[in-house]
Coordinates of C-alpha atoms in Angstrom, one line a residue:
Chain A
S105 CA -38.8 14.1 -26.8
M106 CA -41.1 13.0 -24.0
K107 CA -44.2 13.3 -26.2
M108 CA -42.4 11.4 -29.0
L109 CA -41.3 8.6 -26.7
K110 CA -44.9 8.3 -25.4
G111 CA -46.5 8.7 -28.8
R112 CA -45.0 5.8 -30.6
E113 CA -43.5 2.5 -29.7
G114 CA -40.0 1.8 -30.8
V115 CA -39.1 5.4 -31.6
R116 CA -35.6 6.5 -30.6
V117 CA -34.9 10.1 -29.9
D118 CA -31.5 11.8 -30.0
I119 CA -31.1 15.3 -28.5
I120 CA -28.3 17.4 -29.9
D121 CA -27.2 20.6 -28.1
R122 CA -24.2 22.9 -28.8
L123 CA -23.7 23.4 -25.1
P124 CA -22.2 20.6 -23.0
T125 CA -25.2 21.1 -20.6
P126 CA -28.8 20.3 -21.5
F127 CA -32.1 22.1 -20.5
G128 CA -31.7 25.3 -22.5
L129 CA -33.4 28.3 -21.0
V130 CA -34.2 26.6 -17.8
R131 CA -30.4 26.7 -17.1
S132 CA -29.5 29.9 -18.9
G133 CA -32.7 32.0 -18.9
V134 CA -34.7 31.4 -15.7
A135 CA -33.5 33.8 -13.0
P136 CA -31.4 32.5 -10.1
D137 CA -34.0 33.6 -7.6
H138 CA -36.7 31.5 -9.3
P139 CA -35.6 28.0 -8.3
E140 CA -39.2 26.6 -8.4
T141 CA -39.4 27.3 -12.1
K142 CA -36.3 25.0 -12.5
I143 CA -37.9 22.0 -10.9
V144 CA -39.0 20.9 -14.4
V145 CA -35.4 19.6 -14.9
N146 CA -36.5 16.6 -12.9
Q147 CA -39.0 15.8 -15.6
F148 CA -36.4 16.5 -18.3
S149 CA -33.9 14.2 -16.6
R150 CA -36.4 11.3 -16.5
V151 CA -36.8 11.7 -20.3
A152 CA -33.1 11.6 -20.8
A153 CA -32.8 8.5 -18.6
N154 CA -35.2 6.6 -21.0
P155 CA -33.0 4.0 -22.8
R156 CA -34.6 5.1 -26.1
C157 CA -33.3 8.6 -25.6
S158 CA -29.7 9.9 -25.9
F159 CA -28.1 13.3 -25.3
F160 CA -25.3 14.6 -27.5
G161 CA -23.9 17.8 -26.0
N162 CA -21.1 20.0 -27.4
V163 CA -22.3 19.3 -31.0
T164 CA -22.9 22.4 -33.1
L165 CA -25.3 22.4 -36.1
G166 CA -23.5 24.2 -38.8
S167 CA -19.9 23.3 -37.8
D168 CA -19.9 19.7 -36.5
L169 CA -22.6 18.7 -38.8
S170 CA -25.0 20.2 -41.4
L171 CA -28.7 20.2 -41.7
S172 CA -28.6 18.1 -44.8
E173 CA -26.4 15.5 -43.1
L174 CA -28.9 15.3 -40.3
R175 CA -31.8 14.9 -42.6
K176 CA -30.0 12.0 -44.4
T177 CA -29.3 10.3 -41.0
Y178 CA -32.7 10.6 -39.2
D179 CA -36.2 9.9 -40.3
V180 CA -37.4 13.0 -38.4
V181 CA -35.4 16.1 -37.6
V182 CA -37.0 18.6 -35.2
L183 CA -35.3 22.0 -34.8
A184 CA -35.8 23.4 -31.3
Y185 CA -32.8 25.8 -31.0
G186 CA -34.8 28.8 -29.9
A187 CA -33.7 32.4 -30.2
E188 CA -30.1 33.3 -29.5
S189 CA -30.1 36.9 -30.9
D190 CA -31.8 40.2 -30.1
R191 CA -34.0 42.7 -31.7
S192 CA -32.4 46.1 -31.9
F193 CA -33.7 49.7 -32.0
G194 CA -31.6 50.9 -34.9
I195 CA -31.1 54.3 -33.3
P196 CA -27.9 56.4 -32.9
G197 CA -25.5 55.5 -30.2
E198 CA -26.6 51.9 -29.9
D199 CA -23.0 50.7 -30.0
L200 CA -21.8 52.8 -27.1
R201 CA -20.2 50.9 -24.2
G202 CA -22.6 50.1 -21.4
I203 CA -25.5 49.1 -23.7
H204 CA -26.3 45.4 -23.5
S205 CA -29.2 43.3 -24.6
A206 CA -31.1 41.8 -21.7
R207 CA -30.3 38.3 -23.1
E208 CA -26.5 39.0 -22.8
F209 CA -27.0 40.2 -19.2
V210 CA -29.2 37.2 -18.3
W211 CA -26.7 34.8 -19.8
W212 CA -24.0 36.6 -17.9
Y213 CA -25.6 36.2 -14.4
N214 CA -26.7 32.7 -15.3
G215 CA -23.1 31.6 -16.1
H216 CA -23.7 30.8 -19.8
P217 CA -20.2 30.0 -21.2
D218 CA -20.6 32.4 -24.1
M219 CA -21.1 35.4 -21.8
C220 CA -18.8 34.8 -18.8
N221 CA -16.5 37.6 -20.0
L222 CA -19.2 40.2 -20.6
A223 CA -18.0 42.2 -17.6
P224 CA -20.7 44.8 -17.5
D225 CA -19.6 47.9 -15.5
L226 CA -21.9 48.3 -12.6
T227 CA -19.7 50.9 -10.8
N228 CA -19.7 53.9 -13.1
T229 CA -23.2 55.1 -12.3
D230 CA -26.1 55.1 -9.9
S231 CA -28.8 54.8 -12.6
A232 CA -29.6 51.9 -14.9
V233 CA -32.2 52.0 -17.6
V234 CA -34.1 48.8 -18.7
L235 CA -35.9 49.3 -22.0
G236 CA -39.0 47.1 -22.1
Q237 CA -41.5 46.0 -19.5
G238 CA -41.9 42.3 -20.0
N239 CA -40.9 39.5 -17.6
V240 CA -37.3 39.5 -18.8
A241 CA -37.1 43.3 -18.2
L242 CA -38.4 42.7 -14.7
D243 CA -35.9 39.9 -14.1
V244 CA -32.9 42.0 -14.9
A245 CA -34.2 45.0 -12.9
R246 CA -34.9 42.7 -9.9
I247 CA -31.4 41.1 -10.1
L248 CA -29.9 44.7 -10.1
L249 CA -32.1 45.7 -7.1
R250 CA -32.2 42.6 -4.9
C251 CA -30.1 42.4 -1.7
T252 CA -27.0 40.5 -2.6
T253 CA -27.3 38.6 0.7
E254 CA -30.4 37.0 -0.8
L255 CA -28.7 36.3 -4.1
A256 CA -25.8 34.7 -2.3
S257 CA -27.8 31.5 -1.7
T258 CA -28.9 31.1 -5.3
D259 CA -27.2 29.5 -8.3
I260 CA -26.1 32.9 -9.7
A261 CA -22.7 32.8 -11.3
D262 CA -19.9 33.7 -8.8
Y263 CA -18.5 36.6 -10.8
A264 CA -21.9 38.1 -11.2
L265 CA -22.5 38.0 -7.4
D266 CA -19.1 39.7 -6.9
A267 CA -20.0 42.4 -9.5
L268 CA -23.4 43.0 -7.9
R269 CA -21.9 43.3 -4.4
S270 CA -19.8 46.2 -5.6
S271 CA -22.5 47.7 -7.7
T272 CA -23.2 51.4 -7.3
I273 CA -26.6 51.2 -9.0
R274 CA -29.3 52.6 -6.8
K275 CA -32.0 53.5 -9.3
V276 CA -33.5 51.3 -12.0
Y277 CA -35.9 52.8 -14.6
L278 CA -38.2 50.4 -16.5
V279 CA -39.1 52.2 -19.7
G280 CA -42.0 51.3 -21.9
R281 CA -43.3 52.9 -25.1
R282 CA -46.9 52.4 -24.1
G283 CA -48.9 52.4 -20.9
P284 CA -49.6 50.2 -17.9
V285 CA -52.4 48.4 -19.7
Q286 CA -50.0 47.4 -22.5
A287 CA -47.1 46.3 -20.2
A288 CA -46.1 42.8 -21.2
C289 CA -45.2 41.5 -17.7
T290 CA -47.4 39.2 -15.7
A291 CA -48.8 39.3 -12.2
K292 CA -46.5 36.9 -10.4
E293 CA -43.3 38.7 -11.5
L294 CA -44.8 42.2 -11.0
R295 CA -46.0 41.3 -7.5
E296 CA -42.6 40.0 -6.7
I297 CA -40.7 43.1 -7.8
L298 CA -43.2 45.5 -6.2
G299 CA -42.7 43.6 -2.9
L300 CA -38.9 43.8 -2.8
K301 CA -37.8 45.0 0.6
N302 CA -35.5 48.1 0.6
V303 CA -36.9 49.3 -2.7
N304 CA -39.2 52.3 -3.2
V305 CA -41.4 52.0 -6.3
Y306 CA -42.4 55.1 -8.2
I307 CA -45.3 55.2 -10.6
K308 CA -47.0 58.4 -11.8
E309 CA -50.7 58.5 -11.1
A310 CA -51.2 60.4 -14.4
D311 CA -49.9 57.4 -16.3
L312 CA -52.6 55.2 -14.9
A313 CA -55.4 57.1 -16.7
T314 CA -57.2 54.7 -19.0
S315 CA -59.0 55.3 -22.3
P316 CA -62.0 53.4 -23.6
A317 CA -59.6 51.4 -25.8
D318 CA -57.6 50.6 -22.7
K319 CA -60.7 49.5 -20.8
E320 CA -61.6 47.2 -23.8
E321 CA -58.2 45.6 -23.7
M322 CA -58.6 44.9 -20.0
R323 CA -62.1 43.5 -20.5
N324 CA -60.6 41.0 -22.8
S325 CA -57.6 40.0 -20.8
R326 CA -57.5 38.7 -17.3
I327 CA -53.8 39.1 -17.2
K328 CA -53.9 42.8 -18.1
R329 CA -56.6 43.5 -15.5
R330 CA -54.6 42.0 -12.7
V331 CA -51.3 43.7 -13.8
Y332 CA -53.1 47.1 -14.0
E333 CA -54.5 46.5 -10.5
L334 CA -51.1 45.8 -9.1
L335 CA -49.6 48.9 -10.7
S336 CA -52.5 51.1 -9.5
K337 CA -52.1 49.9 -5.9
A338 CA -48.3 50.5 -6.1
A339 CA -48.8 54.1 -7.3
T340 CA -50.7 55.0 -4.2
V341 CA -48.3 53.5 -1.6
H342 CA -46.6 56.2 0.4
Q343 CA -42.9 56.1 -0.1
E344 CA -40.7 55.8 2.9
N345 CA -37.8 58.2 3.5
N346 CA -35.1 57.7 1.0
D347 CA -32.2 56.8 3.1
N348 CA -29.0 55.3 1.8
D349 CA -30.2 51.8 2.2
R350 CA -33.2 52.1 0.0
K351 CA -33.0 51.7 -3.8
E352 CA -35.5 53.0 -6.3
L353 CA -37.6 51.4 -9.1
H354 CA -39.2 53.8 -11.5
F355 CA -41.9 52.7 -14.0
V356 CA -41.6 55.1 -16.9
F357 CA -44.5 54.9 -19.4
F358 CA -45.2 56.5 -22.8
R359 CA -41.6 57.1 -23.6
K360 CA -39.7 55.6 -26.6
P361 CA -35.9 55.8 -27.0
T362 CA -34.7 58.0 -29.9
K363 CA -30.9 58.3 -29.1
F364 CA -28.2 57.0 -26.8
L365 CA -26.0 59.9 -25.7
P366 CA -22.3 59.5 -24.8
S367 CA -20.9 60.4 -21.4
E368 CA -17.8 62.7 -21.0
D369 CA -15.4 59.9 -22.1
G370 CA -17.2 59.8 -25.4
S371 CA -17.4 56.0 -25.7
T372 CA -19.7 55.0 -22.8
V373 CA -23.4 55.7 -22.6
G374 CA -24.2 58.7 -20.3
A375 CA -27.8 59.4 -21.0
M376 CA -30.8 58.5 -23.2
E377 CA -33.1 60.7 -25.2
L378 CA -36.7 59.7 -24.9
E379 CA -39.7 60.9 -26.9
K380 CA -43.1 61.2 -25.2
T381 CA -45.7 59.0 -26.9
L382 CA -49.5 58.8 -27.4
L383 CA -51.5 55.7 -28.1
K384 CA -53.3 55.5 -31.4
D385 CA -55.5 52.7 -32.8
D386 CA -53.7 50.8 -35.5
G387 CA -56.6 50.1 -38.0
A388 CA -54.9 47.1 -39.4
T389 CA -54.2 45.1 -36.3
G390 CA -56.7 46.7 -34.0
K391 CA -54.0 47.2 -31.4
Q392 CA -52.9 50.4 -29.8
V393 CA -49.5 51.6 -31.0
A394 CA -47.2 54.3 -29.6
V395 CA -46.8 57.4 -31.8
G396 CA -44.2 60.1 -31.1
T397 CA -45.4 63.6 -30.0
G398 CA -42.3 65.5 -30.8
E399 CA -41.7 66.3 -27.1
F400 CA -38.3 65.0 -25.9
E401 CA -36.5 64.6 -22.6
E402 CA -33.2 63.2 -21.3
L403 CA -32.7 60.5 -18.8
K404 CA -29.2 60.2 -17.2
C405 CA -27.8 56.6 -16.9
G406 CA -24.6 54.7 -17.1
I407 CA -25.9 51.3 -18.2
V408 CA -28.7 50.3 -20.5
L409 CA -30.3 46.9 -20.8
K410 CA -32.4 46.4 -23.9
S411 CA -35.2 44.0 -23.3
I412 CA -37.4 44.3 -26.4
G413 CA -37.4 40.7 -27.6
Y414 CA -35.2 37.9 -28.7
K415 CA -34.6 36.9 -32.3
S416 CA -33.9 33.5 -33.8
L417 CA -30.8 32.9 -36.0
P418 CA -31.2 31.5 -39.6
I419 CA -29.0 28.6 -40.6
E420 CA -27.7 27.3 -43.9
G421 CA -30.2 25.3 -45.8
L422 CA -33.2 26.4 -43.8
S423 CA -36.1 28.6 -44.9
F424 CA -36.5 31.7 -42.6
D425 CA -39.0 34.5 -42.2
K426 CA -36.7 37.4 -41.5
Y427 CA -39.6 39.8 -40.6
R428 CA -41.1 37.5 -37.9
G429 CA -37.8 35.9 -37.0
V430 CA -39.2 32.3 -37.2
V431 CA -39.0 29.3 -39.5
P432 CA -42.1 29.2 -41.7
N433 CA -44.2 26.3 -40.7
L434 CA -47.6 24.7 -40.6
R435 CA -48.4 23.3 -37.1
G436 CA -44.7 22.5 -36.8
R437 CA -44.1 21.1 -40.3
V438 CA -41.3 23.2 -41.9
L439 CA -42.4 25.0 -45.1
S440 CA -40.0 25.9 -48.0
S441 CA -40.8 29.6 -47.6
E442 CA -43.3 32.0 -46.1
S443 CA -45.1 32.5 -49.4
E444 CA -48.5 31.0 -50.1
T445 CA -47.1 28.6 -52.6
A446 CA -44.7 27.0 -50.2
T447 CA -44.4 23.3 -49.9
V448 CA -43.8 21.1 -46.9
E449 CA -40.3 20.0 -46.3
P450 CA -40.4 16.2 -45.7
G451 CA -39.1 15.0 -42.3
L452 CA -38.3 18.5 -41.0
Y453 CA -40.1 20.0 -38.1
V454 CA -39.8 22.9 -35.8
V455 CA -40.9 23.6 -32.2
G456 CA -40.7 26.2 -29.5
W457 CA -39.5 29.8 -30.0
L458 CA -38.1 29.0 -33.4
K459 CA -41.6 28.0 -34.4
R460 CA -43.7 30.6 -32.6
G461 CA -41.5 33.5 -31.8
P462 CA -39.7 34.3 -28.5
T463 CA -42.7 34.4 -26.1
G464 CA -44.3 32.1 -23.7
I465 CA -43.4 30.0 -20.6
V466 CA -42.7 26.4 -19.8
A467 CA -46.4 25.5 -20.3
T468 CA -46.5 27.2 -23.7
N469 CA -43.7 25.1 -25.0
L470 CA -45.4 21.9 -23.6
H471 CA -48.5 22.6 -25.7
C472 CA -46.3 23.7 -28.7
A473 CA -44.5 20.4 -28.5
E474 CA -47.8 18.5 -28.4
E475 CA -48.8 20.1 -31.6
T476 CA -45.5 19.4 -33.4
V477 CA -45.6 15.7 -32.2
D478 CA -49.2 15.3 -33.4
S479 CA -48.0 16.5 -36.8
I480 CA -45.1 14.0 -36.8
L481 CA -47.3 11.1 -35.7
E482 CA -49.9 11.9 -38.3
D483 CA -47.2 12.0 -41.0
D484 CA -45.8 8.7 -39.7
R485 CA -49.2 7.1 -40.0
K486 CA -49.4 8.3 -43.6
G487 CA -46.2 6.5 -44.3
L488 CA -44.2 9.6 -45.1
F489 CA -41.1 8.4 -43.4
T490 CA -40.8 5.0 -45.1
D491 CA -39.2 5.2 -48.5
P492 CA -38.6 1.7 -49.8
S493 CA -36.5 3.0 -52.7
G494 CA -34.0 5.0 -50.6
P495 CA -31.4 3.6 -48.2
K496 CA -32.5 3.0 -44.6
R497 CA -31.5 5.9 -42.4
Q498 CA -28.8 5.1 -39.8
G499 CA -30.0 7.2 -37.0
R500 CA -27.8 7.2 -33.9
R501 CA -25.2 5.0 -35.6
G502 CA -25.0 7.4 -38.5
L503 CA -24.6 10.3 -36.1
L504 CA -21.7 8.7 -34.3
E505 CA -20.0 8.0 -37.6
I506 CA -20.3 11.7 -38.6
L507 CA -19.0 12.9 -35.3
E508 CA -16.1 10.5 -35.4
Q509 CA -15.1 11.7 -38.9
K510 CA -15.1 15.3 -37.7
N511 CA -13.3 14.4 -34.5
A512 CA -16.1 16.0 -32.5
R513 CA -16.0 15.0 -28.9
Y514 CA -19.6 15.0 -27.8
V515 CA -20.8 15.1 -24.1
P516 CA -23.3 12.3 -23.3
F517 CA -25.9 12.7 -20.6
D518 CA -23.7 11.1 -18.0
G519 CA -21.1 13.7 -18.9
W520 CA -23.7 16.3 -17.9
E521 CA -24.3 14.3 -14.7
K522 CA -20.6 14.6 -13.8
I523 CA -20.8 18.4 -14.3
D524 CA -24.0 18.4 -12.2
T525 CA -22.4 16.5 -9.4
K526 CA -19.4 18.8 -9.3
E527 CA -21.5 22.0 -9.4
K528 CA -23.7 20.7 -6.6
A529 CA -20.7 19.7 -4.5
D530 CA -19.0 23.1 -5.0
G531 CA -22.3 24.8 -4.2
E532 CA -22.7 23.0 -0.9
L533 CA -19.5 24.6 0.3
K534 CA -21.0 28.1 -0.2
N535 CA -24.6 27.4 0.8
K536 CA -25.8 27.6 -2.8
P537 CA -27.8 24.9 -4.7
R538 CA -24.9 24.7 -7.1
E539 CA -21.8 26.7 -8.1
K540 CA -22.1 26.8 -11.9
I541 CA -19.0 26.0 -14.1
T542 CA -19.0 28.9 -16.5
R543 CA -16.0 28.3 -18.9
W544 CA -16.1 26.1 -21.9
N545 CA -12.9 24.2 -21.2
E546 CA -13.8 23.7 -17.5
L547 CA -17.2 22.3 -18.5
L548 CA -15.7 19.9 -21.0
E549 CA -13.1 18.8 -18.5
A550 CA -15.7 18.2 -15.8
A551 CA -17.8 16.1 -18.2
R552 CA -14.9 13.7 -18.8
E553 CA -13.6 13.4 -15.2
G554 CA -13.9 10.2 -13.2
Chain B
I21 CA -71.7 -7.6 22.9
F22 CA -74.7 -6.9 25.1
F23 CA -76.6 -3.9 24.5
S24 CA -79.5 -3.1 26.7
L25 CA -82.2 -0.5 26.4
P26 CA -84.3 0.4 29.4
L27 CA -87.9 0.7 28.3
Y28 CA -90.6 2.7 30.0
R29 CA -93.7 1.3 31.5
F30 CA -96.0 -0.1 29.0
A31 CA -99.6 -0.6 29.2
A32 CA -100.6 -4.2 28.4
S33 CA -101.5 -3.4 24.8
T34 CA -98.1 -1.8 24.1
Y35 CA -96.5 -5.0 25.5
V36 CA -97.9 -6.7 22.5
Q37 CA -96.5 -4.0 20.2
A38 CA -93.1 -4.2 21.9
N39 CA -93.2 -8.0 21.5
I40 CA -93.8 -7.7 17.8
A41 CA -91.1 -5.1 17.4
F42 CA -88.4 -7.1 18.9
C43 CA -89.4 -10.2 17.0
L44 CA -88.7 -8.2 13.9
L45 CA -85.4 -7.1 15.3
K46 CA -84.5 -10.7 15.9
K47 CA -84.9 -11.3 12.2
N48 CA -82.1 -8.8 11.7
L49 CA -79.0 -10.7 10.8
L50 CA -76.9 -8.7 13.0
V51 CA -78.9 -9.6 16.1
K52 CA -78.3 -13.1 17.3
S53 CA -80.9 -13.1 20.0
V54 CA -83.1 -10.8 21.9
C55 CA -84.3 -11.2 25.4
V56 CA -86.8 -9.4 27.4
Y57 CA -86.5 -8.9 31.1
R58 CA -89.4 -7.7 33.0
S59 CA -88.9 -6.2 36.3
D60 CA -91.2 -5.8 39.2
D61 CA -92.4 -2.4 38.3
L62 CA -93.4 -3.5 34.9
S63 CA -90.5 -1.9 33.1
F64 CA -88.8 -3.9 30.4
A65 CA -85.3 -4.2 29.2
L66 CA -84.5 -5.4 25.7
V67 CA -81.2 -7.2 25.5
F68 CA -79.6 -7.6 22.1
V69 CA -76.9 -10.1 21.5
F70 CA -75.1 -9.4 18.2
Q71 CA -73.8 -11.9 15.7
K72 CA -70.3 -10.6 15.4
S73 CA -68.2 -7.9 16.9
I74 CA -68.4 -4.6 15.0
L75 CA -65.2 -2.8 15.0
F76 CA -65.4 1.0 15.4
S77 CA -62.2 2.7 14.4
T78 CA -61.6 6.3 14.9
A79 CA -57.9 6.2 14.4
T80 CA -56.4 7.2 11.0
T81 CA -53.6 5.3 9.5
S82 CA -50.2 7.0 9.6
S83 CA -49.3 6.1 6.0
H84 CA -51.0 7.5 3.0
H85 CA -51.0 4.3 1.2
D86 CA -54.2 2.2 0.8
E87 CA -54.2 -1.0 2.8
G88 CA -57.7 -2.3 2.1
G89 CA -59.1 1.3 2.1
D90 CA -61.5 0.9 5.0
D91 CA -59.6 3.1 7.4
K92 CA -58.9 6.2 5.3
E93 CA -61.9 8.0 3.8
K94 CA -61.7 8.1 0.0
I95 CA -63.6 10.0 -2.6
S96 CA -64.3 9.1 -6.2
V97 CA -62.8 11.5 -8.8
T98 CA -63.3 11.2 -12.6
F99 CA -60.7 12.7 -15.0
V100 CA -62.0 13.4 -18.5
N101 CA -59.2 13.4 -21.1
K102 CA -58.9 15.8 -24.0
D103 CA -60.2 13.1 -26.3
G104 CA -63.3 12.5 -24.2
T105 CA -62.2 9.3 -22.6
E106 CA -62.7 9.1 -18.8
K107 CA -61.0 7.5 -15.9
T108 CA -62.5 7.2 -12.4
I109 CA -60.1 6.8 -9.5
S110 CA -60.3 6.6 -5.8
V111 CA -58.5 9.4 -3.9
P112 CA -57.8 9.5 -0.2
V113 CA -59.0 12.7 1.6
G114 CA -56.1 15.1 1.9
M115 CA -54.4 14.2 -1.3
S116 CA -54.1 16.7 -4.1
M117 CA -55.6 16.0 -7.5
L118 CA -52.1 16.3 -9.1
E119 CA -50.7 13.6 -6.8
A120 CA -53.8 11.4 -7.4
A121 CA -53.4 11.8 -11.2
H122 CA -49.8 10.8 -11.0
E123 CA -50.5 7.7 -8.8
N124 CA -53.0 6.6 -11.4
D125 CA -51.1 7.2 -14.6
I126 CA -53.3 10.1 -15.7
E127 CA -51.5 12.5 -18.0
L128 CA -51.6 15.6 -15.9
E129 CA -48.3 17.5 -16.2
G130 CA -46.8 18.9 -13.0
A131 CA -43.7 20.7 -14.2
C132 CA -43.0 22.6 -10.9
E133 CA -44.2 19.6 -8.8
G134 CA -46.8 21.6 -6.9
S135 CA -44.8 24.8 -6.0
L136 CA -47.2 27.3 -7.7
A137 CA -44.6 28.1 -10.3
C138 CA -46.4 26.9 -13.5
S139 CA -49.8 26.2 -14.9
T140 CA -49.3 22.8 -16.3
C141 CA -51.6 21.0 -13.9
H142 CA -54.6 23.1 -14.9
V143 CA -57.9 21.3 -14.6
I144 CA -61.5 22.3 -15.3
V145 CA -64.0 21.5 -12.6
M146 CA -66.9 20.4 -14.7
D147 CA -69.7 21.0 -12.2
V148 CA -69.9 24.5 -10.9
K149 CA -71.5 23.2 -7.7
D150 CA -68.2 21.3 -7.1
Y151 CA -66.2 24.4 -8.0
N152 CA -68.0 26.5 -5.4
K153 CA -67.2 23.9 -2.7
L154 CA -63.5 24.8 -3.1
E155 CA -61.8 27.5 -1.2
D156 CA -61.0 30.6 -3.2
P157 CA -57.7 30.5 -5.0
T158 CA -54.9 32.5 -3.4
D159 CA -53.2 35.4 -5.3
E160 CA -50.3 33.0 -6.1
E161 CA -52.6 30.4 -7.7
N162 CA -54.5 33.1 -9.6
D163 CA -51.2 34.4 -10.9
M164 CA -50.5 31.0 -12.4
L165 CA -54.1 30.6 -13.6
D166 CA -53.6 33.8 -15.6
L167 CA -51.2 31.9 -17.8
A168 CA -53.2 28.7 -18.2
F169 CA -54.4 27.6 -21.6
G170 CA -58.1 27.3 -22.2
L171 CA -58.9 29.0 -18.9
T172 CA -62.6 28.8 -17.9
E173 CA -64.6 30.2 -15.0
T174 CA -64.3 26.9 -13.2
S175 CA -60.6 26.4 -13.7
R176 CA -58.2 25.5 -10.9
L177 CA -54.7 24.2 -10.5
G178 CA -54.7 20.4 -9.8
C179 CA -52.0 20.7 -7.2
Q180 CA -54.2 23.1 -5.2
V181 CA -57.4 21.1 -5.2
I182 CA -57.3 18.8 -2.2
A183 CA -59.7 15.8 -1.9
K184 CA -62.4 16.3 0.8
P185 CA -65.6 14.3 1.4
E186 CA -67.8 17.0 -0.2
L187 CA -66.0 16.5 -3.5
D188 CA -67.0 12.9 -3.8
G189 CA -67.9 12.3 -7.5
V190 CA -66.2 15.4 -8.8
R191 CA -65.4 15.4 -12.5
L192 CA -62.3 17.2 -13.7
A193 CA -61.6 17.9 -17.4
L194 CA -58.0 18.1 -18.8
P195 CA -58.1 21.2 -21.0
A196 CA -57.3 21.0 -24.7
A197 CA -54.7 23.7 -25.4
T198 CA -55.7 24.8 -28.8
R199 CA -59.2 23.5 -29.4
N200 CA -62.5 24.2 -27.6
F201 CA -63.6 20.7 -26.8
A202 CA -67.1 19.5 -26.0
V203 CA -67.3 16.6 -23.6
D204 CA -70.7 15.2 -22.8
G205 CA -72.2 18.4 -24.0
F206 CA -70.0 20.4 -21.6
V207 CA -68.2 23.2 -23.5
P208 CA -65.6 25.1 -21.5
K209 CA -66.5 28.8 -21.7
P210 CA -63.6 30.9 -22.9
H211 CA -62.5 33.2 -20.1

């Protein structure tokens, strides 16, 4: 929106979100102990305050209005709804209790109204397994391990703080199919988790051996070099005596999950079967892939968090690449399909995770937005949005008409500001930056008060 | 203001030279008049009377804002945009490049507002000599540089580059995210 408002005089931008609260992952994805990453909401708020920009919260695409209605109402429709689903392993036992996707767990501790009732059981075990070694995996591991006294002064959801206070989890295993050179996390997050007080970190020296292919990967990537260095240093640190106060973080490399095994009650996960792997060069992609060796081992655990990637959801009337989980596009212009003969859908664009896949940080999305806006402005200059034969699109007025017809009560930006004020006021009483409102009905109520 | 310089004994010939010297000095606009006093032991004193008072200020102003600019030292910084256009601004010593960019409407993003939690204020120091004048980045800055787009060997975060006198004339390029961009023949080396 910011880039569009700057890019063309007279343009008006409406932002539609199914949640009553704006800001997407900055509110529901960024961990509570990473407040500096959330500072960007100041910039977002300045955009929303622009008189040419309006926010419509609590409006769901697919139920309150359809994609075709949107395209008839606006000259340009940009889909930026990200990835609200998960990749799965497709292995036996995946539906046992106690197995959650990291996304669900993150939404839970961040107070997303869709996950406030998740109620993960943190008291039936001392061991948690996190599958994956990216930054989200590190986030969930860190929240499980961090002293709750430190979490108490963050914007973590109140019920999550309570659950973590009574958690019996003492060991967290971060399991990856491949080795330390292939770990997807980045230096800042790794440095942070390795530096947690009261946590012993265990990394096997044998796992740190590097092949020529590994060395080549590190030569080409500054991030990988620095991550590998951090892991190497951590492996050599002498561990302090394991008294009751110290928790454990284990980095498990070269293991891929093959089965989830039930505990005695038969319905909750009790252990995981892992297969040892070797790395082989994939001729086609040039990357190293993990290949099973036929050697298996078991890892006891009472809770599993799968952090192997998010997935976007397809919607009615929109082309979708099921394999990659993105909308087929050319620099942000939506294509009718992923085939080579696809045509450009006029007036329809895509940005963010829905365009590129579920990876990247705030800065990545900034550049992604620039690319999509450049495409929009180019198409505008070519006159693609002016159709003298068709009826003039109604824009905001048209949207309000549709919403009134459907009796949809949208939340404007000042509705969010009322929620914001209440959360901050409630937070102040508990020495937190905010006390998040986590239930749908309470959010909508707070948006209308005053 | 009187300003007197004791002179050593001159032999007669040097008297003439001294005479010529202070005549030239008199032509100096700053000097209103010059007198020579000769004492009994043949030593001279040159007395200069200046045209106007010259204010020497060693105090720094308490505010950061420019009030005529004479009292706070400033350096010249040129930002080179992704499309090659340039803007040269004046930056007070002690201010970060990010702050300076924002005060001058230069499009340098600063999502985390200088808290080392993003890489959106990434700038490329165009002259390696200027890059070497900067203090090494901390681990925390390097962690963020890892993630910057179009990273080069002379890349830094704008919020961590602080104006100092040695950086006068520094040229900073805003990186193009998806394209390698040649500006004045400068091509950022992929890192």
